[in-house]
């Protein structure tokens, strides 16, 4: 089912820079299993505070001097794909989690095409400017991924979940 959803997302999203998808019931182990192709102390971290817990993450990886995206998903949240029927909000919320992370592949491809070799390069210069640039890029990237993945959602569960996460953070 996950492979079928990836193929369907690939019909409307550019997934050419998708390195792979890892799904695990132990999210920490699933994240740890991905070879980034570079050293990073923070790349595999995820939100786990104040009622927000990350369940899907895109990791930028370096393959043959090219930035690609590897998607890691917590299998526990994808169980709604098999435990609910296509008519339920829970099913579509699980579909949207996968589609959202895959949308990051297209967003990364856009960014790499207009600003190559920037994403995995250390910032130079003023730390405040670098911090603001990182924040702006993250906000824009999340917005774009939400817009691209919105077509893979039905009902109100996903919208309410995003709104609640936004308010909490």
PDB file of N, CA, C and O in Angstrom, residues 131-166:
ATOM      1  N   UNK A 131      20.708  32.336  10.929  1.00  0.00           N
ATOM      2  CA  UNK A 131      19.580  31.808  11.702  1.00  0.00           C
ATOM      3  C   UNK A 131      18.256  32.252  11.088  1.00  0.00           C
ATOM      4  O   UNK A 131      17.326  31.444  10.947  1.00  0.00           O
ATOM      5  N   UNK A 132      18.165  33.513  10.721  1.00  0.00           N
ATOM      6  CA  UNK A 132      16.932  34.022  10.097  1.00  0.00           C
ATOM      7  C   UNK A 132      16.702  33.352   8.739  1.00  0.00           C
ATOM      8  O   UNK A 132      15.571  33.002   8.397  1.00  0.00           O
ATOM      9  N   UNK A 133      17.760  33.149   7.977  1.00  0.00           N
ATOM     10  CA  UNK A 133      17.641  32.493   6.677  1.00  0.00           C
ATOM     11  C   UNK A 133      17.153  31.056   6.846  1.00  0.00           C
ATOM     12  O   UNK A 133      16.279  30.608   6.120  1.00  0.00           O
ATOM     13  N   UNK A 134      17.707  30.348   7.846  1.00  0.00           N
ATOM     14  CA  UNK A 134      17.255  28.977   8.130  1.00  0.00           C
ATOM     15  C   UNK A 134      15.779  28.950   8.511  1.00  0.00           C
ATOM     16  O   UNK A 134      15.026  28.098   8.040  1.00  0.00           O
ATOM     17  N   UNK A 135      15.376  29.872   9.374  1.00  0.00           N
ATOM     18  CA  UNK A 135      13.975  29.923   9.808  1.00  0.00           C
ATOM     19  C   UNK A 135      13.061  30.219   8.623  1.00  0.00           C
ATOM     20  O   UNK A 135      12.030  29.556   8.445  1.00  0.00           O
ATOM     21  N   UNK A 136      13.435  31.192   7.807  1.00  0.00           N
ATOM     22  CA  UNK A 136      12.611  31.541   6.643  1.00  0.00           C
ATOM     23  C   UNK A 136      12.512  30.371   5.674  1.00  0.00           C
ATOM     24  O   UNK A 136      11.426  30.064   5.162  1.00  0.00           O
ATOM     25  N   UNK A 137      13.624  29.707   5.447  1.00  0.00           N
ATOM     26  CA  UNK A 137      13.606  28.565   4.529  1.00  0.00           C
ATOM     27  C   UNK A 137      12.731  27.443   5.072  1.00  0.00           C
ATOM     28  O   UNK A 137      11.937  26.844   4.334  1.00  0.00           O
ATOM     29  N   UNK A 138      12.843  27.168   6.363  1.00  0.00           N
ATOM     30  CA  UNK A 138      12.040  26.095   6.975  1.00  0.00           C
ATOM     31  C   UNK A 138      10.550  26.404   6.880  1.00  0.00           C
ATOM     32  O   UNK A 138       9.749  25.537   6.518  1.00  0.00           O
ATOM     33  N   UNK A 139      10.166  27.634   7.184  1.00  0.00           N
ATOM     34  CA  UNK A 139       8.750  28.019   7.113  1.00  0.00           C
ATOM     35  C   UNK A 139       8.247  27.898   5.680  1.00  0.00           C
ATOM     36  O   UNK A 139       7.176  27.339   5.427  1.00  0.00           O
ATOM     37  N   UNK A 140       9.020  28.414   4.727  1.00  0.00           N
ATOM     38  CA  UNK A 140       8.604  28.334   3.325  1.00  0.00           C
ATOM     39  C   UNK A 140       8.502  26.877   2.877  1.00  0.00           C
ATOM     40  O   UNK A 140       7.544  26.489   2.220  1.00  0.00           O
ATOM     41  N   UNK A 141       9.476  26.058   3.253  1.00  0.00           N
ATOM     42  CA  UNK A 141       9.483  24.656   2.829  1.00  0.00           C
ATOM     43  C   UNK A 141       8.286  23.897   3.409  1.00  0.00           C
ATOM     44  O   UNK A 141       7.657  23.102   2.714  1.00  0.00           O
ATOM     45  N   UNK A 142       7.971  24.145   4.665  1.00  0.00           N
ATOM     46  CA  UNK A 142       6.808  23.465   5.266  1.00  0.00           C
ATOM     47  C   UNK A 142       5.508  23.916   4.606  1.00  0.00           C
ATOM     48  O   UNK A 142       4.618  23.106   4.357  1.00  0.00           O
ATOM     49  N   UNK A 143       5.399  25.203   4.342  1.00  0.00           N
ATOM     50  CA  UNK A 143       4.209  25.699   3.653  1.00  0.00           C
ATOM     51  C   UNK A 143       4.069  25.034   2.285  1.00  0.00           C
ATOM     52  O   UNK A 143       2.994  24.558   1.921  1.00  0.00           O
ATOM     53  N   UNK A 144       5.156  24.994   1.520  1.00  0.00           N
ATOM     54  CA  UNK A 144       5.110  24.388   0.183  1.00  0.00           C
ATOM     55  C   UNK A 144       4.748  22.912   0.261  1.00  0.00           C
ATOM     56  O   UNK A 144       3.933  22.421  -0.534  1.00  0.00           O
ATOM     57  N   UNK A 145       5.318  22.195   1.218  1.00  0.00           N
ATOM     58  CA  UNK A 145       5.003  20.769   1.363  1.00  0.00           C
ATOM     59  C   UNK A 145       3.538  20.562   1.747  1.00  0.00           C
ATOM     60  O   UNK A 145       2.877  19.633   1.270  1.00  0.00           O
ATOM     61  N   UNK A 146       3.017  21.444   2.591  1.00  0.00           N
ATOM     62  CA  UNK A 146       1.594  21.362   2.960  1.00  0.00           C
ATOM     63  C   UNK A 146       0.703  21.597   1.741  1.00  0.00           C
ATOM     64  O   UNK A 146      -0.282  20.883   1.534  1.00  0.00           O
ATOM     65  N   UNK A 147       1.042  22.599   0.937  1.00  0.00           N
ATOM     66  CA  UNK A 147       0.242  22.890  -0.265  1.00  0.00           C
ATOM     67  C   UNK A 147       0.293  21.734  -1.258  1.00  0.00           C
ATOM     68  O   UNK A 147      -0.726  21.350  -1.827  1.00  0.00           O
ATOM     69  N   UNK A 148       1.493  21.183  -1.485  1.00  0.00           N
ATOM     70  CA  UNK A 148       1.637  20.089  -2.447  1.00  0.00           C
ATOM     71  C   UNK A 148       0.919  18.821  -1.989  1.00  0.00           C
ATOM     72  O   UNK A 148       0.407  18.065  -2.815  1.00  0.00           O
ATOM     73  N   UNK A 149       0.905  18.585  -0.695  1.00  0.00           N
ATOM     74  CA  UNK A 149       0.296  17.355  -0.187  1.00  0.00           C
ATOM     75  C   UNK A 149      -1.178  17.506   0.143  1.00  0.00           C
ATOM     76  O   UNK A 149      -1.856  16.518   0.435  1.00  0.00           O
ATOM     77  N   UNK A 150      -1.716  18.716   0.061  1.00  0.00           N
ATOM     78  CA  UNK A 150      -3.122  18.953   0.425  1.00  0.00           C
ATOM     79  C   UNK A 150      -4.078  18.124  -0.426  1.00  0.00           C
ATOM     80  O   UNK A 150      -5.128  17.706   0.054  1.00  0.00           O
ATOM     81  N   UNK A 151      -3.721  17.864  -1.667  1.00  0.00           N
ATOM     82  CA  UNK A 151      -4.607  17.074  -2.543  1.00  0.00           C
ATOM     83  C   UNK A 151      -4.738  15.629  -2.080  1.00  0.00           C
ATOM     84  O   UNK A 151      -5.604  14.906  -2.547  1.00  0.00           O
ATOM     85  N   UNK A 152      -3.852  15.210  -1.159  1.00  0.00           N
ATOM     86  CA  UNK A 152      -3.904  13.847  -0.618  1.00  0.00           C
ATOM     87  C   UNK A 152      -4.509  13.858   0.777  1.00  0.00           C
ATOM     88  O   UNK A 152      -3.981  13.252   1.701  1.00  0.00           O
ATOM     89  N   UNK A 153      -5.596  14.562   0.905  1.00  0.00           N
ATOM     90  CA  UNK A 153      -6.270  14.640   2.185  1.00  0.00           C
ATOM     91  C   UNK A 153      -7.756  14.827   1.958  1.00  0.00           C
ATOM     92  O   UNK A 153      -8.167  15.442   0.980  1.00  0.00           O
ATOM     93  N   UNK A 154      -8.517  14.269   2.840  1.00  0.00           N
ATOM     94  CA  UNK A 154      -9.961  14.478   2.831  1.00  0.00           C
ATOM     95  C   UNK A 154     -10.412  14.619   4.272  1.00  0.00           C
ATOM     96  O   UNK A 154      -9.757  14.123   5.182  1.00  0.00           O
ATOM     97  N   UNK A 155     -11.526  15.270   4.479  1.00  0.00           N
ATOM     98  CA  UNK A 155     -12.027  15.462   5.833  1.00  0.00           C
ATOM     99  C   UNK A 155     -11.266  16.573   6.537  1.00  0.00           C
ATOM    100  O   UNK A 155     -10.481  17.300   5.939  1.00  0.00           O
ATOM    101  N   UNK A 156     -11.521  16.686   7.831  1.00  0.00           N
ATOM    102  CA  UNK A 156     -10.952  17.786   8.609  1.00  0.00           C
ATOM    103  C   UNK A 156      -9.785  17.390   9.507  1.00  0.00           C
ATOM    104  O   UNK A 156      -9.113  18.252  10.062  1.00  0.00           O
ATOM    105  N   UNK A 157      -9.513  16.105   9.655  1.00  0.00           N
ATOM    106  CA  UNK A 157      -8.503  15.649  10.608  1.00  0.00           C
ATOM    107  C   UNK A 157      -7.135  16.257  10.342  1.00  0.00           C
ATOM    108  O   UNK A 157      -6.477  16.767  11.258  1.00  0.00           O
ATOM    109  N   UNK A 158      -6.688  16.241   9.103  1.00  0.00           N
ATOM    110  CA  UNK A 158      -5.359  16.762   8.777  1.00  0.00           C
ATOM    111  C   UNK A 158      -5.284  18.259   9.011  1.00  0.00           C
ATOM    112  O   UNK A 158      -4.332  18.762   9.617  1.00  0.00           O
ATOM    113  N   UNK A 159      -6.289  18.989   8.540  1.00  0.00           N
ATOM    114  CA  UNK A 159      -6.294  20.444   8.727  1.00  0.00           C
ATOM    115  C   UNK A 159      -6.270  20.796  10.206  1.00  0.00           C
ATOM    116  O   UNK A 159      -5.499  21.661  10.634  1.00  0.00           O
ATOM    117  N   UNK A 160      -7.087  20.141  10.998  1.00  0.00           N
ATOM    118  CA  UNK A 160      -7.122  20.407  12.435  1.00  0.00           C
ATOM    119  C   UNK A 160      -5.792  20.046  13.098  1.00  0.00           C
ATOM    120  O   UNK A 160      -5.320  20.764  13.984  1.00  0.00           O
ATOM    121  N   UNK A 161      -5.183  18.958  12.668  1.00  0.00           N
ATOM    122  CA  UNK A 161      -3.907  18.538  13.221  1.00  0.00           C
ATOM    123  C   UNK A 161      -2.813  19.570  12.938  1.00  0.00           C
ATOM    124  O   UNK A 161      -2.040  19.937  13.825  1.00  0.00           O
ATOM    125  N   UNK A 162      -2.758  20.068  11.691  1.00  0.00           N
ATOM    126  CA  UNK A 162      -1.772  21.091  11.352  1.00  0.00           C
ATOM    127  C   UNK A 162      -2.024  22.381  12.135  1.00  0.00           C
ATOM    128  O   UNK A 162      -1.092  23.009  12.628  1.00  0.00           O
ATOM    129  N   UNK A 163      -3.291  22.767  12.240  1.00  0.00           N
ATOM    130  CA  UNK A 163      -3.626  23.999  12.977  1.00  0.00           C
ATOM    131  C   UNK A 163      -3.231  23.865  14.445  1.00  0.00           C
ATOM    132  O   UNK A 163      -2.642  24.791  15.031  1.00  0.00           O
ATOM    133  N   UNK A 164      -3.519  22.717  15.042  1.00  0.00           N
ATOM    134  CA  UNK A 164      -3.168  22.505  16.442  1.00  0.00           C
ATOM    135  C   UNK A 164      -1.639  22.502  16.625  1.00  0.00           C
ATOM    136  O   UNK A 164      -1.121  23.102  17.570  1.00  0.00           O
ATOM    137  N   UNK A 165      -0.916  21.836  15.721  1.00  0.00           N
ATOM    138  CA  UNK A 165       0.543  21.833  15.797  1.00  0.00           C
ATOM    139  C   UNK A 165       1.131  23.222  15.655  1.00  0.00           C
ATOM    140  O   UNK A 165       2.061  23.594  16.372  1.00  0.00           O
ATOM    141  N   UNK A 166       0.550  24.005  14.742  1.00  0.00           N
ATOM    142  CA  UNK A 166       1.012  25.388  14.545  1.00  0.00           C
ATOM    143  C   UNK A 166       0.788  26.213  15.800  1.00  0.00           C
ATOM    144  O   UNK A 166       1.670  26.932  16.264  1.00  0.00           O
TER     145      UNK A 166
END
